[in-house]
Amino acid sequence: MFRNWRIGSVNGALLAAYFIPAWTLVAFNIMVAPVHGLYERPSVAVALFLSDHLQMAGTSTVRAAWLLALGRLTVVAFLAIFLALLSIPRVRKSGGSDEALGIALAIGSLISFASMVMASKVGEMAALRLHATELLLLLGAAIVMVIERPEAPRAVEAVAPLALGQAELLHNR
């Protein structure tokens, strides 16, 4: 059953097992109570950076919080699409689910990197460790995905050419 699983597929599934529940919970907390959700541990560096360095007003902070939640939910959606495509063996063997994983890795890496930079600017060490760890997970999966290519399709047997007088009908094959 597990003979046709690639390392990148297993790595992506394990990555999705972490990011889907963690980032969904954070995004829903931000959507329910934007300011309170933004000042929780996974997003506190962004909140402090917005208030201290950019000096955003309350409405702008709420909009930035919703934008962060939308970005996190976009990553979660692409990881869910990746898992759905991964459940189809033909797509898994050919690497057809790699595009959804690649988009999730790109957006997630961007969010984690920006959050890590903001955490370092405001001096929030716990958030810095969290975002650095998430970024390393995402970059590691991207490296595995780039290095490991899907298996090449098998060559189809060559059919003998038809003789000059032979008709090409279905029952002649």
XYZ file of N, CA, C and O in Angstrom:
692
model
N 0.823 -1.189 0.000
C 0.000 0.000 0.000
C 0.868 1.254 0.000
O 0.560 2.224 -0.660
N 1.959 1.251 0.745
C 2.802 2.431 0.853
C 4.024 2.344 -0.052
O 5.002 3.028 0.179
N 3.974 1.522 -1.088
C 5.121 1.389 -1.972
C 5.286 2.589 -2.888
O 6.383 2.899 -3.305
N 4.215 3.260 -3.234
C 4.315 4.343 -4.211
C 4.305 5.734 -3.566
O 4.051 6.713 -4.235
N 4.617 5.825 -2.288
C 4.692 7.120 -1.624
C 6.110 7.660 -1.748
O 7.079 6.966 -1.471
N 6.217 8.909 -2.160
C 7.525 9.562 -2.252
C 7.825 10.258 -0.935
O 6.934 10.524 -0.139
N 9.085 10.587 -0.714
C 9.486 11.264 0.528
C 8.831 12.644 0.611
O 8.381 13.070 1.668
N 8.740 13.337 -0.524
C 8.107 14.649 -0.536
C 6.636 14.595 -0.178
O 6.099 15.507 0.460
N 5.964 13.527 -0.584
C 4.544 13.377 -0.251
C 4.355 13.152 1.242
O 3.475 13.753 1.867
N 5.185 12.299 1.827
C 5.100 12.042 3.266
C 5.467 13.307 4.041
O 4.802 13.664 5.021
N 6.507 13.997 3.596
C 6.932 15.238 4.244
C 5.825 16.288 4.174
O 5.537 16.973 5.159
N 5.198 16.419 3.017
C 4.100 17.378 2.881
C 2.897 17.018 3.730
O 2.243 17.896 4.305
N 2.601 15.720 3.841
C 1.474 15.293 4.678
C 1.749 15.576 6.154
O 0.849 16.015 6.892
N 2.975 15.335 6.593
C 3.328 15.638 7.981
C 3.305 17.144 8.242
O 2.883 17.599 9.309
N 3.743 17.912 7.268
C 3.698 19.366 7.377
C 2.255 19.856 7.472
O 1.932 20.733 8.285
N 1.391 19.275 6.655
C -0.023 19.644 6.690
C -0.664 19.243 8.018
O -1.548 19.945 8.525
N -0.211 18.129 8.589
C -0.758 17.693 9.874
C -0.446 18.688 10.982
O -1.193 18.794 11.953
N 0.637 19.429 10.862
C 0.943 20.471 11.846
C 0.260 21.790 11.504
O -0.392 22.408 12.346
N 0.415 22.242 10.256
C -0.015 23.598 9.910
C -1.525 23.751 9.809
O -2.042 24.829 10.113
N -2.237 22.749 9.368
C -3.692 22.913 9.208
C -4.364 23.203 10.552
O -5.071 24.208 10.679
N -4.178 22.391 11.594
C -4.853 22.745 12.850
C -4.274 23.990 13.529
O -5.031 24.814 14.057
N -2.948 24.138 13.497
C -2.334 25.262 14.211
C -2.716 26.599 13.588
O -3.137 27.524 14.295
N -2.577 26.713 12.284
C -2.864 27.992 11.637
C -4.359 28.254 11.508
O -4.781 29.407 11.494
N -5.172 27.219 11.437
C -6.624 27.422 11.410
C -7.096 27.994 12.736
O -7.913 28.926 12.766
N -6.591 27.454 13.831
C -6.970 27.946 15.154
C -6.557 29.405 15.342
O -7.347 30.228 15.829
N -5.349 29.745 14.934
C -4.871 31.121 15.052
C -5.718 32.062 14.184
O -6.115 33.146 14.625
N -6.013 31.631 12.958
C -6.801 32.483 12.054
C -8.220 32.685 12.569
O -8.761 33.802 12.491
N -8.846 31.635 13.110
C -10.200 31.799 13.636
C -10.215 32.661 14.895
O -11.169 33.417 15.110
N -9.182 32.576 15.715
C -9.099 33.472 16.874
C -8.986 34.927 16.432
O -9.568 35.817 17.054
N -8.253 35.173 15.372
C -8.136 36.539 14.848
C -9.458 36.991 14.239
O -9.867 38.144 14.410
N -10.151 36.097 13.552
C -11.423 36.490 12.927
C -12.499 36.778 13.966
O -13.311 37.686 13.782
N -12.532 36.018 15.061
C -13.548 36.223 16.090
C -13.301 37.517 16.856
O -14.215 38.324 17.036
N -12.078 37.701 17.311
C -11.718 38.913 18.051
C -10.383 39.405 17.498
O -9.329 38.949 17.946
N -10.409 40.303 16.511
C -9.179 40.665 15.802
C -8.050 41.187 16.687
O -6.920 40.732 16.568
N -8.324 42.087 17.584
C -7.258 42.668 18.396
C -6.776 41.656 19.428
O -5.568 41.460 19.607
N -7.698 40.978 20.087
C -7.316 39.970 21.081
C -6.577 38.807 20.409
O -5.564 38.322 20.933
N -7.061 38.353 19.257
C -6.404 37.263 18.531
C -5.035 37.655 18.009
O -4.131 36.821 17.926
N -4.877 38.921 17.662
C -3.590 39.386 17.156
C -2.537 39.462 18.264
O -1.356 39.276 18.006
N -2.966 39.690 19.504
C -2.017 39.789 20.607
C -1.767 38.450 21.298
O -1.158 38.407 22.359
N -2.201 37.337 20.719
C -1.845 36.019 21.246
C -0.462 35.645 20.740
O 0.054 36.234 19.796
N 0.149 34.625 21.340
C 1.555 34.306 21.105
C 1.932 34.130 19.631
O 2.960 34.649 19.209
N 1.151 33.418 18.793
C 1.607 33.234 17.409
C 1.650 34.522 16.582
O 2.344 34.579 15.582
N 0.920 35.544 17.011
C 0.855 36.774 16.218
C 1.282 38.013 16.989
O 1.161 39.125 16.465
N 1.787 37.837 18.194
C 2.089 39.000 19.024
C 3.199 39.857 18.420
O 3.187 41.085 18.546
N 4.146 39.245 17.731
C 5.227 40.023 17.122
C 4.692 40.946 16.036
O 5.124 42.096 15.923
N 3.740 40.453 15.266
C 3.122 41.284 14.229
C 2.365 42.436 14.871
O 2.455 43.590 14.426
N 1.627 42.142 15.943
C 0.854 43.182 16.620
C 1.762 44.257 17.211
O 1.494 45.455 17.069
N 2.826 43.835 17.875
C 3.742 44.819 18.464
C 4.456 45.635 17.395
O 4.683 46.839 17.566
N 4.819 45.002 16.296
C 5.477 45.738 15.213
C 4.529 46.757 14.600
O 4.933 47.893 14.317
N 3.269 46.353 14.382
C 2.299 47.282 13.802
C 2.034 48.472 14.717
O 1.939 49.611 14.250
N 1.922 48.204 16.015
C 1.606 49.306 16.930
C 2.827 50.168 17.261
O 2.706 51.384 17.346
N 3.996 49.546 17.426
C 5.183 50.306 17.836
C 5.892 50.982 16.666
O 6.182 52.173 16.717
N 6.165 50.230 15.628
C 6.978 50.759 14.533
C 6.155 51.458 13.451
O 6.593 52.467 12.899
N 5.009 50.913 13.131
C 4.188 51.541 12.087
C 3.142 52.483 12.653
O 2.498 53.212 11.908
N 2.926 52.448 13.953
C 1.981 53.315 14.667
C 0.612 53.340 13.996
O 0.053 54.391 13.684
N 0.072 52.143 13.795
C -1.241 52.011 13.164
C -2.354 52.295 14.160
O -2.239 51.975 15.344
N -3.432 52.849 13.649
C -4.611 53.092 14.472
C -5.377 51.778 14.649
O -5.026 50.753 14.065
N -6.428 51.811 15.430
C -7.201 50.605 15.746
C -7.813 49.946 14.524
O -7.730 48.721 14.358
N -8.423 50.736 13.647
C -9.060 50.177 12.459
C -8.034 49.571 11.518
O -8.256 48.495 10.958
N -6.921 50.211 11.365
C -5.866 49.683 10.502
C -5.271 48.405 11.076
O -4.923 47.487 10.343
N -5.168 48.331 12.390
C -4.659 47.127 13.041
C -5.614 45.963 12.837
O -5.185 44.833 12.590
N -6.903 46.236 12.923
C -7.908 45.185 12.684
C -7.828 44.702 11.241
O -7.881 43.492 10.973
N -7.667 45.606 10.306
C -7.545 45.203 8.891
C -6.280 44.379 8.656
O -6.301 43.405 7.915
N -5.184 44.774 9.276
C -3.950 44.000 9.144
C -4.111 42.619 9.777
O -3.590 41.628 9.258
N -4.828 42.545 10.886
C -5.074 41.252 11.531
C -5.905 40.353 10.625
O -5.622 39.152 10.496
N -6.924 40.900 10.003
C -7.746 40.101 9.085
C -6.950 39.669 7.864
O -7.131 38.565 7.354
N -6.054 40.515 7.408
C -5.203 40.147 6.275
C -4.256 39.007 6.657
O -4.042 38.080 5.869
N -3.729 39.050 7.866
C -2.890 37.962 8.353
C -3.701 36.670 8.466
O -3.236 35.587 8.067
N -4.914 36.765 8.976
C -5.778 35.579 9.085
C -6.119 35.029 7.701
O -6.141 33.802 7.500
N -6.352 35.913 6.738
C -6.641 35.467 5.374
C -5.443 34.751 4.760
O -5.592 33.727 4.098
N -4.251 35.275 4.995
C -3.047 34.610 4.494
C -2.861 33.236 5.107
O -2.520 32.264 4.421
N -3.080 33.129 6.402
C -2.948 31.829 7.065
C -3.999 30.843 6.562
O -3.706 29.666 6.351
N -5.223 31.313 6.364
C -6.273 30.423 5.848
C -6.008 30.019 4.402
O -6.391 28.922 3.979
N -5.355 30.868 3.640
C -4.984 30.502 2.267
C -3.973 29.368 2.277
O -4.086 28.417 1.489
N -3.000 29.438 3.176
C -2.022 28.347 3.303
C -2.726 27.066 3.721
O -2.462 25.986 3.175
N -3.648 27.168 4.672
C -4.395 25.999 5.131
C -5.216 25.402 3.987
O -5.267 24.175 3.815
N -5.830 26.248 3.165
C -6.635 25.755 2.046
C -5.774 25.015 1.024
O -6.157 23.939 0.536
N -4.614 25.554 0.703
C -3.746 24.873 -0.258
C -3.189 23.568 0.314
O -2.999 22.602 -0.424
N -2.927 23.524 1.610
C -2.482 22.266 2.218
C -3.614 21.234 2.215
O -3.364 20.040 2.019
N -4.852 21.683 2.403
C -5.989 20.756 2.338
C -6.178 20.234 0.913
O -6.480 19.042 0.710
N -5.993 21.098 -0.079
C -6.060 20.653 -1.474
C -4.955 19.651 -1.759
O -5.167 18.638 -2.436
N -3.760 19.906 -1.214
C -2.648 18.968 -1.377
C -2.999 17.604 -0.794
O -2.750 16.572 -1.426
N -3.589 17.573 0.392
C -3.964 16.295 0.998
C -5.048 15.587 0.205
O -5.036 14.358 0.082
N -5.985 16.359 -0.343
C -7.035 15.738 -1.161
C -6.449 15.127 -2.436
O -6.824 14.016 -2.834
N -5.530 15.831 -3.072
C -4.893 15.295 -4.273
C -3.960 14.131 -3.947
O -3.757 13.239 -4.761
N -3.410 14.151 -2.760
C -2.499 13.087 -2.343
C -3.230 11.760 -2.151
O -2.620 10.699 -2.259
N -4.513 11.828 -1.905
C -5.276 10.597 -1.682
C -5.558 9.841 -2.976
O -5.983 8.688 -2.931
N -5.314 10.459 -4.125
C -5.509 9.795 -5.414
C -4.161 9.213 -5.845
O -3.214 9.963 -6.092
N -4.040 7.872 -5.931
C -2.722 7.265 -6.201
C -2.087 7.705 -7.516
O -0.880 7.927 -7.579
N -2.869 7.849 -8.557
C -2.319 8.244 -9.851
C -1.723 9.646 -9.798
O -0.659 9.913 -10.350
N -2.392 10.541 -9.101
C -1.892 11.911 -8.962
C -0.661 11.932 -8.061
O 0.298 12.660 -8.318
N -0.672 11.118 -7.008
C 0.460 11.066 -6.093
C 1.722 10.561 -6.786
O 2.804 11.096 -6.602
N 1.586 9.527 -7.623
C 2.748 8.971 -8.320
C 3.339 9.961 -9.311
O 4.557 10.064 -9.451
N 2.489 10.682 -10.007
C 2.976 11.600 -11.040
C 3.421 12.950 -10.486
O 3.973 13.766 -11.207
N 3.165 13.199 -9.214
C 3.567 14.472 -8.616
C 2.592 15.589 -8.922
O 2.958 16.762 -8.868
N 1.344 15.264 -9.203
C 0.350 16.274 -9.533
C -0.080 17.122 -8.357
O -0.665 18.197 -8.531
N 0.207 16.678 -7.150
C -0.190 17.451 -5.973
C 0.899 18.430 -5.534
O 0.694 19.205 -4.601
N 2.038 18.403 -6.212
C 3.163 19.257 -5.812
C 2.893 20.745 -6.015
O 3.463 21.576 -5.318
N 2.035 21.077 -6.958
C 1.753 22.491 -7.207
C 1.026 23.129 -6.024
O 1.377 24.229 -5.592
N 0.034 22.431 -5.488
C -0.691 22.955 -4.329
C 0.238 23.072 -3.122
O 0.197 24.057 -2.376
N 1.113 22.080 -2.951
C 2.073 22.139 -1.851
C 3.068 23.282 -2.058
O 3.414 23.991 -1.112
N 3.498 23.495 -3.281
C 4.430 24.581 -3.571
C 3.847 25.947 -3.283
O 4.530 26.828 -2.741
N 2.585 26.152 -3.625
C 1.931 27.434 -3.344
C 1.796 27.633 -1.839
O 2.057 28.723 -1.307
N 1.406 26.576 -1.123
C 1.284 26.669 0.338
C 2.636 26.960 0.974
O 2.732 27.776 1.903
N 3.688 26.317 0.466
C 5.026 26.557 1.019
C 5.493 27.984 0.750
O 6.114 28.608 1.613
N 5.209 28.497 -0.430
C 5.640 29.858 -0.769
C 4.936 30.906 0.098
O 5.589 31.785 0.689
N 3.623 30.814 0.193
C 2.867 31.793 0.989
C 3.183 31.636 2.471
O 3.389 32.624 3.191
N 3.260 30.396 2.940
C 3.575 30.154 4.347
C 4.962 30.628 4.714
O 5.177 31.188 5.801
N 5.930 30.421 3.830
C 7.293 30.893 4.092
C 7.348 32.405 4.149
O 8.056 32.988 4.982
N 6.610 33.051 3.274
C 6.565 34.513 3.278
C 5.976 35.048 4.582
O 6.521 35.976 5.191
N 4.886 34.443 5.032
C 4.256 34.870 6.284
C 5.190 34.609 7.467
O 5.366 35.467 8.331
N 5.788 33.418 7.510
C 6.678 33.088 8.626
C 7.934 33.955 8.635
O 8.396 34.374 9.701
N 8.482 34.229 7.451
C 9.673 35.073 7.390
C 9.364 36.495 7.832
O 10.120 37.091 8.619
N 8.256 37.050 7.348
C 7.888 38.410 7.754
C 7.614 38.472 9.254
O 8.043 39.416 9.932
N 6.942 37.454 9.787
C 6.674 37.422 11.227
C 7.961 37.277 12.022
O 8.100 37.864 13.101
N 8.911 36.504 11.500
C 10.193 36.327 12.180
C 10.976 37.641 12.211
O 11.561 38.009 13.232
N 10.976 38.367 11.104
C 11.668 39.656 11.055
C 11.007 40.645 12.014
O 11.699 41.378 12.736
N 9.687 40.657 12.053
C 8.979 41.555 12.975
C 9.266 41.183 14.422
O 9.425 42.069 15.273
N 9.348 39.882 14.708
C 9.655 39.443 16.074
C 11.064 39.859 16.486
O 11.296 40.232 17.640
N 11.996 39.817 15.554
C 13.353 40.242 15.893
C 13.432 41.757 16.087
O 14.223 42.236 16.893
N 12.617 42.505 15.356
C 12.621 43.975 15.502
C 12.058 44.418 16.849
O 12.513 45.406 17.414
N 11.041 43.698 17.345
C 10.421 44.107 18.608
C 11.013 43.377 19.803
O 10.665 43.686 20.944
N 11.909 42.417 19.586
C 12.569 41.728 20.673
C 11.741 40.657 21.351
O 11.950 40.339 22.514
N 10.816 40.078 20.658
C 9.955 39.021 21.200
C 10.593 37.668 20.891
O 10.433 37.122 19.806
N 11.349 37.119 21.839
C 12.170 35.938 21.582
C 11.344 34.663 21.414
O 11.684 33.806 20.596
N 10.270 34.499 22.166
C 9.451 33.288 22.034
C 8.787 33.248 20.663
O 8.748 32.187 20.008
N 8.286 34.380 20.208
C 7.676 34.434 18.876
C 8.737 34.253 17.792
O 8.475 33.627 16.758
N 9.935 34.763 18.025
C 11.031 34.592 17.068
C 11.372 33.119 16.896
O 11.541 32.636 15.770
N 11.441 32.379 17.995
C 11.724 30.940 17.913
C 10.610 30.196 17.190
O 10.873 29.295 16.395
N 9.366 30.556 17.479
C 8.225 29.910 16.829
C 8.250 30.130 15.326
O 8.133 29.176 14.533
N 8.432 31.366 14.903
C 8.400 31.669 13.472
C 9.633 31.134 12.753
O 9.546 30.728 11.590
N 10.775 31.126 13.428
C 11.980 30.545 12.822
C 11.811 29.039 12.629
O 12.211 28.483 11.595
N 11.201 28.377 13.597
C 10.959 26.936 13.471
C 9.990 26.643 12.339
O 10.212 25.728 11.533
N 8.908 27.419 12.256
C 7.951 27.223 11.158
C 8.611 27.485 9.812
O 8.381 26.744 8.843
N 9.444 28.515 9.732
C 10.124 28.828 8.480
C 11.069 27.704 8.082
O 11.145 27.324 6.910
N 11.794 27.144 9.043
C 12.688 26.034 8.734
C 11.924 24.792 8.286
O 12.370 24.071 7.392
N 10.764 24.537 8.875
C 9.930 23.422 8.424
C 9.495 23.618 6.975
O 9.562 22.695 6.151
N 9.048 24.818 6.665
C 8.568 25.107 5.313
C 9.703 25.074 4.293
O 9.548 24.529 3.191
N 10.840 25.638 4.638
C 11.972 25.628 3.711
C 12.532 24.225 3.517
O 12.956 23.864 2.411
N 12.540 23.414 4.569
C 12.982 22.032 4.441
C 12.090 21.234 3.509
O 12.569 20.453 2.676
N 10.790 21.443 3.613
C 9.856 20.766 2.708
C 10.034 21.252 1.271
O 9.927 20.462 0.325
N 10.317 22.542 1.112
C 10.546 23.067 -0.237
C 11.807 22.470 -0.854
O 11.837 22.143 -2.049
N 12.849 22.304 -0.055
C 14.092 21.714 -0.570
C 13.866 20.266 -0.975
O 14.321 19.828 -2.035
N 13.146 19.509 -0.150
C 12.844 18.119 -0.503
C 12.025 18.066 -1.780
O 12.254 17.224 -2.652
N 11.070 18.976 -1.912
C 10.217 18.983 -3.100
C 11.012 19.326 -4.360
O 10.766 18.773 -5.427
N 11.993 20.230 -4.252
C 12.795 20.616 -5.408
C 13.750 19.498 -5.812
O 13.925 19.207 -6.994
N 14.364 18.861 -4.821
C 15.351 17.826 -5.121
C 14.700 16.551 -5.638
O 15.180 15.933 -6.583
N 13.591 16.141 -5.025
C 12.950 14.887 -5.413
C 11.962 15.129 -6.551
O 10.967 15.813 -6.396
N 12.244 14.572 -7.677
C 11.374 14.674 -8.834
C 10.447 13.474 -8.873
O 10.802 12.390 -8.424
N 9.248 13.616 -9.460
C 8.370 12.457 -9.602
C 8.995 11.430 -10.547
O 9.815 11.773 -11.394
N 8.594 10.180 -10.381
C 9.158 9.146 -11.236
C 8.737 9.371 -12.675
O 7.638 9.843 -12.962
N 9.646 9.062 -13.591
C 9.386 9.276 -15.015
C 8.348 8.265 -15.499
O 8.320 7.119 -15.050
N 7.480 8.688 -16.406
C 6.496 7.740 -16.932
C 7.201 6.634 -17.721
O 8.215 6.859 -18.367
N 6.639 5.454 -17.636
C 7.233 4.322 -18.327
C 7.022 4.458 -19.828
O 6.009 4.963 -20.285
N 8.006 3.989 -20.569
C 7.922 4.074 -22.029
C 6.870 3.098 -22.545
O 6.767 1.958 -22.082
N 6.109 3.550 -23.508
C 5.080 2.708 -24.115
C 5.751 1.833 -25.172
O 6.634 2.285 -25.899
N 5.326 0.595 -25.242
C 5.914 -0.313 -26.225
C 5.655 0.215 -27.631
O 4.564 0.678 -27.948
N 6.675 0.117 -28.454
C 6.547 0.594 -29.831
C 5.702 -0.385 -30.632
O 5.863 -1.605 -30.552
N 4.782 0.148 -31.410
C 3.919 -0.667 -32.256
C 4.597 -0.792 -33.610
O 5.118 0.187 -34.154
N 4.594 -1.990 -34.154
C 5.213 -2.220 -35.462
C 4.481 -1.407 -36.524
O 3.250 -1.311 -36.511
N 5.235 -0.798 -37.444
C 4.569 -0.010 -38.490
C 3.758 -0.929 -39.408
O 4.051 -2.101 -39.573
N 2.735 -0.346 -39.989
C 1.858 -1.103 -40.893
C 2.529 -1.301 -42.239
O 3.278 -0.456 -42.717
N 2.226 -2.429 -42.811
C 2.707 -2.678 -44.175
C 1.939 -1.777 -45.129
O 0.884 -1.238 -44.790
N 2.457 -1.629 -46.357
C 1.833 -0.694 -47.300
C 0.398 -1.069 -47.633
O -0.453 -0.209 -47.741
N 0.100 -2.330 -47.784
C -1.234 -2.722 -48.204
C -2.171 -3.024 -47.052
O -3.334 -3.338 -47.254
N -1.716 -2.929 -45.828
C -2.517 -3.324 -44.689
C -3.399 -2.156 -44.236
O -2.937 -1.025 -44.092
N -4.669 -2.424 -44.016
C -5.605 -1.394 -43.591
C -5.458 -1.157 -42.089
O -5.143 -2.084 -41.339
N -5.678 0.066 -41.687
C -5.569 0.395 -40.273
C -6.964 0.399 -39.645
O -7.616 1.423 -39.537
N -7.402 -0.763 -39.253
C -8.706 -0.924 -38.635
C -8.493 -1.446 -37.234
O -7.464 -2.031 -36.907
N -9.471 -1.237 -36.386
C -9.339 -1.646 -35.009
C -9.197 -3.154 -34.836
O -8.483 -3.622 -33.983
N -9.897 -3.928 -35.714
C -9.834 -5.372 -35.540
C -8.553 -5.957 -36.122
O -8.270 -7.133 -35.955
N -7.711 -5.175 -36.815
C -6.459 -5.667 -37.369
C -5.329 -5.644 -36.352
O -4.264 -6.177 -36.622
N -5.485 -5.041 -35.247
C -4.400 -4.905 -34.288
C -4.236 -6.091 -33.470
O -4.515 -6.970 -33.062
